[in-house]
Amino acid sequence: MPSYSAPVEDTLFLLKDVLGFEKLSTLPGLEEATPDLIEAVIREGAKFAEEIVHPLNQSGDLEGCKRHDDGRVTTPKGYKEAYDAFCEAGWGTISADPNYGGQGLPHTVGTLLNEYLSSANMAFSMYPGLTAGAVAALTIHGTDEQKQTYLPNMIAGKWSGTMNLTEPHCGTDLGLIRTKAAPQGDGSYKISGTKIFISAGEHDLSENIIHLVLARIEGAPEGVKGISLFVVPKYSIKEDGSNGEPNGVSCGSIEHKMGIHSNATCVMNYDEATGWLIGEENKGLKAMFVMMNEARLGVAVQGLAQSEIAYQNAVAYAKDRLQGRSLSGPKNPEKAADPIIVHPDVRRVLMSIRSFNEAARALVLWTAMHGDISHHAEDAKEREAADDIMGLMTPVLKGVLTDTGFANTVNAQQLFGGHGYIQEWGMEQFVRDARIAMIYEGANGIQALDLVGRKLPANGGRAVMAFFKEVGDFLKANKENADLAPFTGPLKKGLDDLQAATMWFMNNAMAKPDNAGAGSVDYMHLFGLVGLGYMWAKIAKTAQDQLAAGAGEKADWLSNKVAFGTFFMERLMPETSAHLARISAGSDTLMNISADAF
């Protein structure tokens, strides 16, 4: 049976020593986020993930969700009790607005706790995760009345939330949406249509489910300019705030899917369900993107989370499994074979995964901190700069962390040989669960197009130039640091490659957009490597400084950080050159061949 231990010490090292998390407590509204409080929250959150949520992961996957003849959906055994414990402990309130029952801690804390929950049980974590996204959209675009009606119960977990975009005939191209909204003259609308792939669309965990639904008001313009967003509760809500009658919303079926079996992915039917407009008419995508951006960061974390738990179990297996002898002579002569961790290629796989995980965690937290700054800093320019980084990094994190996270689960599974392919060891579940993260909340090819087509040129390239400057300033500041040269050298080469790729797009993609399309995924991964390399350089500098100052019992732990970072720079960072070469090849070979030739 697989196991999981939350990487608490790694997280605290990043927050306290590498990223300077304590500066967030100087921002208005975050004064109570002291280092001691945050550490206590992290440690308790880790225990909850390890002891309450993780034991249900494999059993929930095997049992799955069940739809009954009356349309009800029940979750696997133990899920309702775990969800109730989640709500009672207040885990869903951690980063929520205190005006509606939240604790008001930084969203960075919520992000790192999401990693622990997602590693422990990805399917379970999606129930409160979708609710958090719906809360974000209502907070920004809802009316005061809507906020008072929905947010307190959603934040408390008494009610949950969903997002309803996809329809049978359209996924990414939301302009094709057919779900209708008929105005009723009293401010409400009758919503009719079918949505598919709705995560947590129906279940038995919460007392009500608040659906956010994209639909087209009668007479609205065609395409994306005619889409509005509506809040549609499963049960109508009485004046006293209690649940009323069923609201014309039903689960038609549960999707039979590759993974995340214990999350109810539903076909949702709306039969003149009563809904209310969120935000402005025909501006639904603007409101929904608030939820989608939050969800995309959450999905990026899922990629890291599955990579982390797969790594932990692969390491345990590699230390225990006896197969063959070391190439340099027996390391376990008293036994019939050596543990497979003595083999160089096994170590290559494990170090590749571990070196990615540590840098990815840092990049997620670094980005999340910018999100907190964008909401709380007093200076408008500081808020703007932080928001630029959030917008720029969202597609990079979503695409790179889920692509690589899935590849890492496959590589970890490979170390188990045939045992990795059967259910008992749990590795095949990590592979199946990780696969969806590359697809939902915008498939990764779309993330790459968003990065190249929208995020790079936004505001005259202000965000990407700021990123270049920050990394460049770090390199200049550490130019004479010989100990850090194994990190700054490869990082500078990677940054040069990224700047060259950016310039190539500027010179070749405006007149020929296919060049941008052909190179967008490579650019996304090139950008991701530079971001990860930057994090490793910051981690290594911190570790080396602490070692120089006398690290005592932490010396080996810190030295290992430097070793894994060095591996990343030697083995993974050079891939930036390959990405640049592919980008520079352009689109001619791709696009000049006839479709009939395929």
Coordinates of N, CA, C and O in Angstrom, one line a residue, residues 20 28 39 50 91 106 108 111 121 139 159 211-212 220 243 254 261 351 367 373 412 437 488 499 534 560:
G20 N 11.7 34.4 1.8 CA 11.4 35.6 2.7 C 9.9 35.8 2.9 O 9.4 36.9 2.8
P28 N -0.9 45.1 4.6 CA -2.2 45.4 5.2 C -3.1 44.2 5.1 O -3.3 43.6 4.0
E39 N 3.8 28.3 10.6 CA 4.4 26.9 10.8 C 3.4 26.0 11.5 O 3.3 24.8 11.1
E50 N -2.0 13.5 5.9 CA -1.4 12.2 6.0 C -2.3 11.2 6.7 O -2.4 10.0 6.3
W91 N -10.3 24.0 7.5 CA -9.3 24.1 6.5 C -9.7 24.8 5.2 O -8.9 25.5 4.6
P106 N -2.6 34.4 4.2 CA -2.2 34.5 2.8 C -2.6 33.3 1.9 O -2.7 32.2 2.4
T108 N -0.9 32.1 -0.3 CA 0.2 31.2 -0.4 C 0.1 30.0 0.6 O 0.5 28.9 0.2
T111 N -2.3 27.6 -0.9 CA -1.6 26.9 -2.0 C -0.8 25.7 -1.6 O -0.8 24.6 -2.1
N121 N -4.5 12.8 -1.6 CA -5.7 12.3 -2.3 C -6.2 13.3 -3.2 O -7.0 14.2 -2.9
T139 N -16.6 36.5 -5.1 CA -16.0 37.6 -4.3 C -15.7 38.8 -5.2 O -16.0 39.9 -4.8
W159 N -21.9 24.4 2.0 CA -22.2 24.3 0.6 C -20.9 24.2 -0.2 O -19.9 24.8 0.2
H211 N -23.7 26.0 -8.4 CA -23.1 25.9 -9.7 C -22.9 27.3 -10.3 O -23.8 28.1 -10.3
L212 N -21.7 27.5 -10.9 CA -21.5 28.7 -11.7 C -21.5 28.2 -13.2 O -20.7 27.4 -13.6
A220 N -28.6 37.3 -27.3 CA -27.2 37.8 -27.1 C -26.4 37.6 -28.4 O -26.7 36.8 -29.2
N243 N -32.0 25.6 2.8 CA -32.3 25.0 1.5 C -33.8 24.9 1.3 O -34.6 24.5 2.2
I254 N -22.5 9.8 -14.5 CA -21.1 10.0 -14.1 C -20.2 9.6 -15.2 O -20.4 8.5 -15.8
H261 N -11.2 8.6 -9.8 CA -12.4 7.9 -9.7 C -13.3 8.4 -8.6 O -14.5 8.3 -8.7
M351 N 16.7 11.3 -9.1 CA 17.2 12.7 -8.9 C 16.5 13.6 -9.9 O 16.3 14.8 -9.6
T367 N 5.4 32.3 -6.9 CA 4.3 32.9 -7.7 C 3.1 33.2 -6.8 O 2.5 34.3 -6.9
I373 N 0.8 39.7 -2.8 CA 1.3 41.1 -2.9 C 0.3 41.9 -3.8 O 0.0 43.0 -3.5
A412 N 8.6 7.1 -12.2 CA 8.6 6.5 -10.9 C 7.9 5.1 -11.0 O 8.4 4.1 -10.4
A437 N -4.6 16.3 -15.3 CA -4.1 17.6 -15.0 C -3.5 18.3 -16.3 O -3.5 19.5 -16.4
T488 N 24.8 29.6 -11.5 CA 24.7 30.9 -12.3 C 25.1 30.7 -13.7 O 24.5 31.3 -14.6
Q499 N 15.6 34.6 -23.8 CA 15.6 35.9 -24.5 C 15.7 35.8 -26.0 O 15.0 36.5 -26.7
Y534 N 16.1 29.3 -11.9 CA 16.2 30.5 -11.0 C 15.9 30.1 -9.6 O 16.6 30.5 -8.6
N560 N 22.8 18.2 0.7 CA 22.0 17.4 -0.3 C 21.2 18.3 -1.2 O 20.9 18.0 -2.4

